[in-house]
Tab-separated table of C-alpha atoms in Angstrom:
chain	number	residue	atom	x	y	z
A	3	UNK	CA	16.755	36.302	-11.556
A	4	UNK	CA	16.560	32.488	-13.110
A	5	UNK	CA	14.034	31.346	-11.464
A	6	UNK	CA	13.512	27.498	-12.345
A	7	UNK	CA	11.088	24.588	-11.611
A	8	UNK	CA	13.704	22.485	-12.666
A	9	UNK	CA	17.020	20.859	-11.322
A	10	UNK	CA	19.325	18.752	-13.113
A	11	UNK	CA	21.360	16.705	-10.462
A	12	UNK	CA	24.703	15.898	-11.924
A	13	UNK	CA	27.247	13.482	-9.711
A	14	UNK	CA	31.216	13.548	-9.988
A	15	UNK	CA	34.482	11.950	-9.629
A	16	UNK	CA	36.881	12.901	-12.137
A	17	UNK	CA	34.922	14.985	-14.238
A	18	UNK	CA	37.661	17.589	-14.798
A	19	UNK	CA	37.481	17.019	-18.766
A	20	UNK	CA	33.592	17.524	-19.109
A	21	UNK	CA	31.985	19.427	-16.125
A	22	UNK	CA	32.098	22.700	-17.454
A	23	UNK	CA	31.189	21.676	-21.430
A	24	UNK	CA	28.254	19.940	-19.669
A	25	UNK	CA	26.840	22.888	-17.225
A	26	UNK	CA	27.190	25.030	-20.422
A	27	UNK	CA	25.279	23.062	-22.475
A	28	UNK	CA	22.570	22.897	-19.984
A	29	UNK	CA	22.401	26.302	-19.091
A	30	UNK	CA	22.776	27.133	-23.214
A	31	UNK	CA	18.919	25.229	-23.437
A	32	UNK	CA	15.648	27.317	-23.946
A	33	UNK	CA	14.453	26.015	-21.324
A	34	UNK	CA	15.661	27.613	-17.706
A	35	UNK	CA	17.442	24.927	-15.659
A	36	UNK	CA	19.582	24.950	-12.365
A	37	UNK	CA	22.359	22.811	-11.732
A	38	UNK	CA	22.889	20.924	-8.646
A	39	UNK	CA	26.886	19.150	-8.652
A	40	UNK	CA	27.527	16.230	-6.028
A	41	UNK	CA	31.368	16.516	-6.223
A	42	UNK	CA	33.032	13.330	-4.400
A	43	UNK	CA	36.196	14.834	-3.552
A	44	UNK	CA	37.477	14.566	-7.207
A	45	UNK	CA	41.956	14.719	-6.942
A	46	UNK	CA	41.010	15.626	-10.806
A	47	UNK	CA	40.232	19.377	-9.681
A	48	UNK	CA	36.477	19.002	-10.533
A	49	UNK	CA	35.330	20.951	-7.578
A	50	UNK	CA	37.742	24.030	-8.178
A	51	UNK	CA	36.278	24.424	-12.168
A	52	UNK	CA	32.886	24.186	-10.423
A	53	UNK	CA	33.722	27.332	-7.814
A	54	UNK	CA	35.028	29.265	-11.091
A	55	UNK	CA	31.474	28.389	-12.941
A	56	UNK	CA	29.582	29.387	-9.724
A	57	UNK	CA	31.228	33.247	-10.149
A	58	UNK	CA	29.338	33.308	-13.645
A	59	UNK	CA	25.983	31.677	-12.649
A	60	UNK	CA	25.681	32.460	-9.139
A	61	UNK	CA	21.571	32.006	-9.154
A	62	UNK	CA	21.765	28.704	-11.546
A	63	UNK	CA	24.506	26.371	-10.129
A	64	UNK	CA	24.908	24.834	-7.174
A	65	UNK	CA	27.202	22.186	-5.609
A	66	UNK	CA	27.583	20.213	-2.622
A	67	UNK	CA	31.105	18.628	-1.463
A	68	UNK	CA	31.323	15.058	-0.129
A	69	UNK	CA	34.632	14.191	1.441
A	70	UNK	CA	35.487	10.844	-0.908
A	71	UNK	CA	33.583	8.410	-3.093
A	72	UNK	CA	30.332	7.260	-1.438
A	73	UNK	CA	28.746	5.699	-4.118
A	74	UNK	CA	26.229	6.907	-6.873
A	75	UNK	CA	22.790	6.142	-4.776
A	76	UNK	CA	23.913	8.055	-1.945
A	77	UNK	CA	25.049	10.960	-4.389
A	78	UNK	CA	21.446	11.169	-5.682
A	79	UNK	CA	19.800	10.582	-2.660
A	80	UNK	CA	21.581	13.549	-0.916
A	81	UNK	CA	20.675	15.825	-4.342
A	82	UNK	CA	17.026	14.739	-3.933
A	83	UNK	CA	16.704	16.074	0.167
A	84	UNK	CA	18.594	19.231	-1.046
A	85	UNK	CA	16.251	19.834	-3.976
A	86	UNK	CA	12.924	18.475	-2.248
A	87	UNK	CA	14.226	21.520	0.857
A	88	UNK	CA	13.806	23.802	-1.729
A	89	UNK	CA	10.553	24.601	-4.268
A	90	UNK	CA	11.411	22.184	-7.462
A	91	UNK	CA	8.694	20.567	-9.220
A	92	UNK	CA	11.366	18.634	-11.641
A	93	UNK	CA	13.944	17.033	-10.584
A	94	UNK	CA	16.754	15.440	-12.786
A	95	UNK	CA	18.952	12.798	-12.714
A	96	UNK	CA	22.196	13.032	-15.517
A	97	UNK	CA	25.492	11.931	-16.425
A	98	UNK	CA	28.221	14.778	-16.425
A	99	UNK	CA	29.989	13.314	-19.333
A	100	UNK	CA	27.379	14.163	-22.493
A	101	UNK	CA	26.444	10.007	-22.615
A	102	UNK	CA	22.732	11.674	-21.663
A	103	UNK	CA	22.402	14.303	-24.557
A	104	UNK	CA	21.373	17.833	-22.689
A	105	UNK	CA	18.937	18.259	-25.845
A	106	UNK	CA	16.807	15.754	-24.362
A	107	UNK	CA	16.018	17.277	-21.057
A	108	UNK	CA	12.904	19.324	-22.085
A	109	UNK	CA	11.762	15.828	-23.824
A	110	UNK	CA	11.569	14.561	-20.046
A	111	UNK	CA	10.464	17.412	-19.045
A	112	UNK	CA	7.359	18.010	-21.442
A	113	UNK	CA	6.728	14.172	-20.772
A	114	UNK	CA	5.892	15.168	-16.745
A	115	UNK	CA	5.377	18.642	-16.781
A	116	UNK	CA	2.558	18.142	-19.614
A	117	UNK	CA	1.761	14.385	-20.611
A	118	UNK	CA	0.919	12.901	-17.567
A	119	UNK	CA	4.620	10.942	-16.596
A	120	UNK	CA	5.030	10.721	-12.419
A	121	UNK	CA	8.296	9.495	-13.930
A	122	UNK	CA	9.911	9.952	-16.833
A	123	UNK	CA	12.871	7.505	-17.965
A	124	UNK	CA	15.430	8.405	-21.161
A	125	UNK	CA	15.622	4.680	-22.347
A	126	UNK	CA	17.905	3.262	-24.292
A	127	UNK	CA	15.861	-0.031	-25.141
A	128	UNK	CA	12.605	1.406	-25.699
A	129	UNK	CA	12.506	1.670	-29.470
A	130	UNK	CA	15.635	-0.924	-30.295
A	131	UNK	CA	19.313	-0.730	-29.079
A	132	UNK	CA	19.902	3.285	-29.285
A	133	UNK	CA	23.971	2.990	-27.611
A	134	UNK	CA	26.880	4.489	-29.869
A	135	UNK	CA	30.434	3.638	-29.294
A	136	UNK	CA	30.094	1.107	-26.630
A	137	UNK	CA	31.833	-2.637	-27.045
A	138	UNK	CA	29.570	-5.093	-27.910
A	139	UNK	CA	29.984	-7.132	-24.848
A	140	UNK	CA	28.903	-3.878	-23.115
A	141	UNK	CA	25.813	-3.446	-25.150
A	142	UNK	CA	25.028	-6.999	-24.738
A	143	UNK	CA	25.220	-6.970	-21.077
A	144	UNK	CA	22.930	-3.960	-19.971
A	145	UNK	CA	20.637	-5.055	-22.532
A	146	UNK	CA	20.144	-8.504	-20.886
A	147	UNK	CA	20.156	-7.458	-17.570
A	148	UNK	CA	17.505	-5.219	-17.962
A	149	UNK	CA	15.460	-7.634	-19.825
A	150	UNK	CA	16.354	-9.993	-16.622
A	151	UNK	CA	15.217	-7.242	-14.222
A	152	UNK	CA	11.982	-6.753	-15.996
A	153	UNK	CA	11.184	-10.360	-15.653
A	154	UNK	CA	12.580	-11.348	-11.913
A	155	UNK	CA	10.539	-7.919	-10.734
A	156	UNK	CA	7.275	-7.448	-13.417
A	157	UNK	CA	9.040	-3.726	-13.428
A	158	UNK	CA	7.461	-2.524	-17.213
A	159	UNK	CA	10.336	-0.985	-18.460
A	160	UNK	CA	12.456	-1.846	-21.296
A	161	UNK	CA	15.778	-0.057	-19.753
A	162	UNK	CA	15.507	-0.415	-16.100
A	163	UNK	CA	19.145	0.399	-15.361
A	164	UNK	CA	18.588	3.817	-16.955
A	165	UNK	CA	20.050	6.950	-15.978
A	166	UNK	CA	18.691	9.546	-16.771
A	167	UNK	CA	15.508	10.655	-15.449
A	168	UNK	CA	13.308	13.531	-14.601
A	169	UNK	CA	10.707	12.990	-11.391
A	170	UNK	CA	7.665	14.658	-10.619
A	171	UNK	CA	8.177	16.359	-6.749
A	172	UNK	CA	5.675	14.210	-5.547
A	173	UNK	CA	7.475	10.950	-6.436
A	174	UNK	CA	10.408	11.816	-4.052
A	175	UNK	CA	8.285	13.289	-1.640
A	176	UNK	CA	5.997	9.374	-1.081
A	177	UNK	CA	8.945	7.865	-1.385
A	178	UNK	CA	10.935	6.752	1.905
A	179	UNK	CA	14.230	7.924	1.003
A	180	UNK	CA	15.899	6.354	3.620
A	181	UNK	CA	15.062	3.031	2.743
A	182	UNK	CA	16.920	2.519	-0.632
A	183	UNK	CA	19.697	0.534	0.137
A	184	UNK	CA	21.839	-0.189	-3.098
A	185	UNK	CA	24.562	2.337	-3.852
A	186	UNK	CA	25.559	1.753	-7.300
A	187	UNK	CA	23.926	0.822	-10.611
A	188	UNK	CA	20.973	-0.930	-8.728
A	189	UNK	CA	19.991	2.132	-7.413
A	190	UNK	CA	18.887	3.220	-10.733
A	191	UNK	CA	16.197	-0.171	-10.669
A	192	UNK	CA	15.241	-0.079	-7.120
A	193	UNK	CA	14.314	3.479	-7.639
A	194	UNK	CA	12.448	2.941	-10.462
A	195	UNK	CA	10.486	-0.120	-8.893
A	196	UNK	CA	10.017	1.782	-5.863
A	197	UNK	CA	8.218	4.825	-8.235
A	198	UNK	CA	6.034	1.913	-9.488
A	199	UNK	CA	5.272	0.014	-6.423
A	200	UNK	CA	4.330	3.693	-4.848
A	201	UNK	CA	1.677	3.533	-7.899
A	202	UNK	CA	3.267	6.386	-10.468
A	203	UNK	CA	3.229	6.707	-13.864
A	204	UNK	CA	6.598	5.593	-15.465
A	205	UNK	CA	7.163	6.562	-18.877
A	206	UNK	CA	10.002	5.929	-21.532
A	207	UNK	CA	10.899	8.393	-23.783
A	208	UNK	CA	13.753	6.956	-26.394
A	209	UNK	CA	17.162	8.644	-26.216
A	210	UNK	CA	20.341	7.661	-28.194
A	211	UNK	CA	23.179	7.155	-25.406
A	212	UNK	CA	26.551	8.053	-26.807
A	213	UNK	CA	29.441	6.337	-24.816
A	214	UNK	CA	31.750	9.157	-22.787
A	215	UNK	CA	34.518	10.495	-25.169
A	216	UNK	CA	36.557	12.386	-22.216
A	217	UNK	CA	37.054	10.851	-18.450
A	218	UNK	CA	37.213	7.207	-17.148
A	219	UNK	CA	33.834	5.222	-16.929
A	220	UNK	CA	32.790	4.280	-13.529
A	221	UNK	CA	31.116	0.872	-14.472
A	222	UNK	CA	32.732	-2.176	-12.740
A	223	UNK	CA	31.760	-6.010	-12.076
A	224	UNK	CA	31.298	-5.232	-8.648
A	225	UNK	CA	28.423	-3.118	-9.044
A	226	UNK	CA	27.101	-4.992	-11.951
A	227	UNK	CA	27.113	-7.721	-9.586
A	228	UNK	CA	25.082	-5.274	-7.301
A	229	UNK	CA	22.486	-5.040	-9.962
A	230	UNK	CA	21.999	-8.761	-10.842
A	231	UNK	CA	21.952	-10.522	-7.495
A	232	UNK	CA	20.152	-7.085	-5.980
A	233	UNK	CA	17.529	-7.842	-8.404
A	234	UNK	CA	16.221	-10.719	-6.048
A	235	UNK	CA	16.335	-9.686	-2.913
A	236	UNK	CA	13.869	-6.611	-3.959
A	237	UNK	CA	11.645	-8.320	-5.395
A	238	UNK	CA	11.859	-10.677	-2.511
A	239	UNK	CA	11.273	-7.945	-0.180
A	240	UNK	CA	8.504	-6.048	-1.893
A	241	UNK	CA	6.583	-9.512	-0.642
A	242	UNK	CA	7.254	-8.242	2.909
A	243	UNK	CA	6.760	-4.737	2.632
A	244	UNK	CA	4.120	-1.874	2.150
A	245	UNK	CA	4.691	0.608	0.491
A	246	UNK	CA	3.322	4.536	0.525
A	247	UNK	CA	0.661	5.046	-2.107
A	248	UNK	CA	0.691	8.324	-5.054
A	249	UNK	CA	-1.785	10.237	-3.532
A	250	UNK	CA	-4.451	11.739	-6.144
């Protein structure tokens, strides 16, 4: 039996190229971890490799279907009711294609399960510009906008449209789950403001983010248009709005 505390959510849409090099490399880690794949109704065949996988680690990986792309907030958010049904004390957020280095899950890990982190953020930004093999422009741009983030919303964190995360239960547990309303790449900041509005711990722990090699990036101006005009409108409503407390 692998019994875990842990699960490592993991969303896809056209994946084919790196899901099963990723859930390997997870599952090849000292550290026990189950797998939890939100498959969008890939055409790619993603789903299918999955299945096959599911035959050899029947007790460690785990997927749920979603007929078509719904967006990447609504992925997670679905992962984090399935996991939070279940007993998980950790649970994960990561890209499927290796631009969040498996290596550096037990880092996020050890950084909640032992130092003290309600939530624990691989940043990018935290200790320089750690990004390999992106365009300039592209480097550039997520660097700025987080810096604008952190000053339209007083969020302390260097790289705000992180990732690649690990949350304490209790995090997802205070926070109303329903209520996060951005779908793409803001989802990764209004969860993270949320986390710190609710009063938890939010950590950085620098990671070295290596731009996919296999597969089609997902990154658009629509939904970085998401992030910097969705930016305001939090902030604007945190004026309006209480919100539930970390409980001690």
């Amino acid at each position: 039996m692998y019994r875990s505390d842990s699960i490592v959510i993991i969303p896809t849409y056209n994946e084919r190229e790196n899901i099963a090099n990723i859930i390997r490399a997870v599952f090849g880690l000292d550290k026990i971890f189950h797998i939890l794949v939100i498959e969008d109704g890939s055409p790619d065949g993603t789903a299918a490799i999955v299945k096959e996988l599911q035959k050899e680690f029947p007790e460690r990986l785990f997927m749920i279907e979603r007929q078509g792309k719904l967006g990447l907030g609504t992925a997670y958010i679905a992962g984090f009711k399935w996991a939070l049904a279940r007993d998980y004390a950790y649970i994960f957020e990561m890209d499927a294609d290796f631009s969040h280095n498996p290596h550096d899950l037990p880092r996020l890990y050890n950084a909640c399960a032992h130092d003290g982190a309600d939530l624990a953020i691989g940043s990018r930004y935290v200790s320089g510009v750690n990004v390999v093999n992106w365009p300039m422009g592209r480097v550039l741009m997520s660097y700025f906008a987080s810096k604008y983030v952190r000053l339209i919303t007083g969020l302390p964190v260097h790289d705000t449209t992180a990732g690649f995360k690990c949350y304490r239960r209790q995090v997802l547990e205070t926070m109303d789950l329903d209520s996060i309303r951005f779908k793409g790449y803001a989802f990764q900041i209004e969860m993270k403001f949320t986390a710190y509005k609710c009063g938890f711990r939010l950590v950085e722990i620098p990671v070295i983010f290596i731009n996919r090699e296999l597969g089609t990036s997902k990154m658009n101006t629509s939904i970085f248009g998401e992030a910097v005009f969705g930016v305001i409108r939090l902030k604007l409503h945190s004026f309006f709005h209480t919100y539930p407390q970390k409980q001690l």
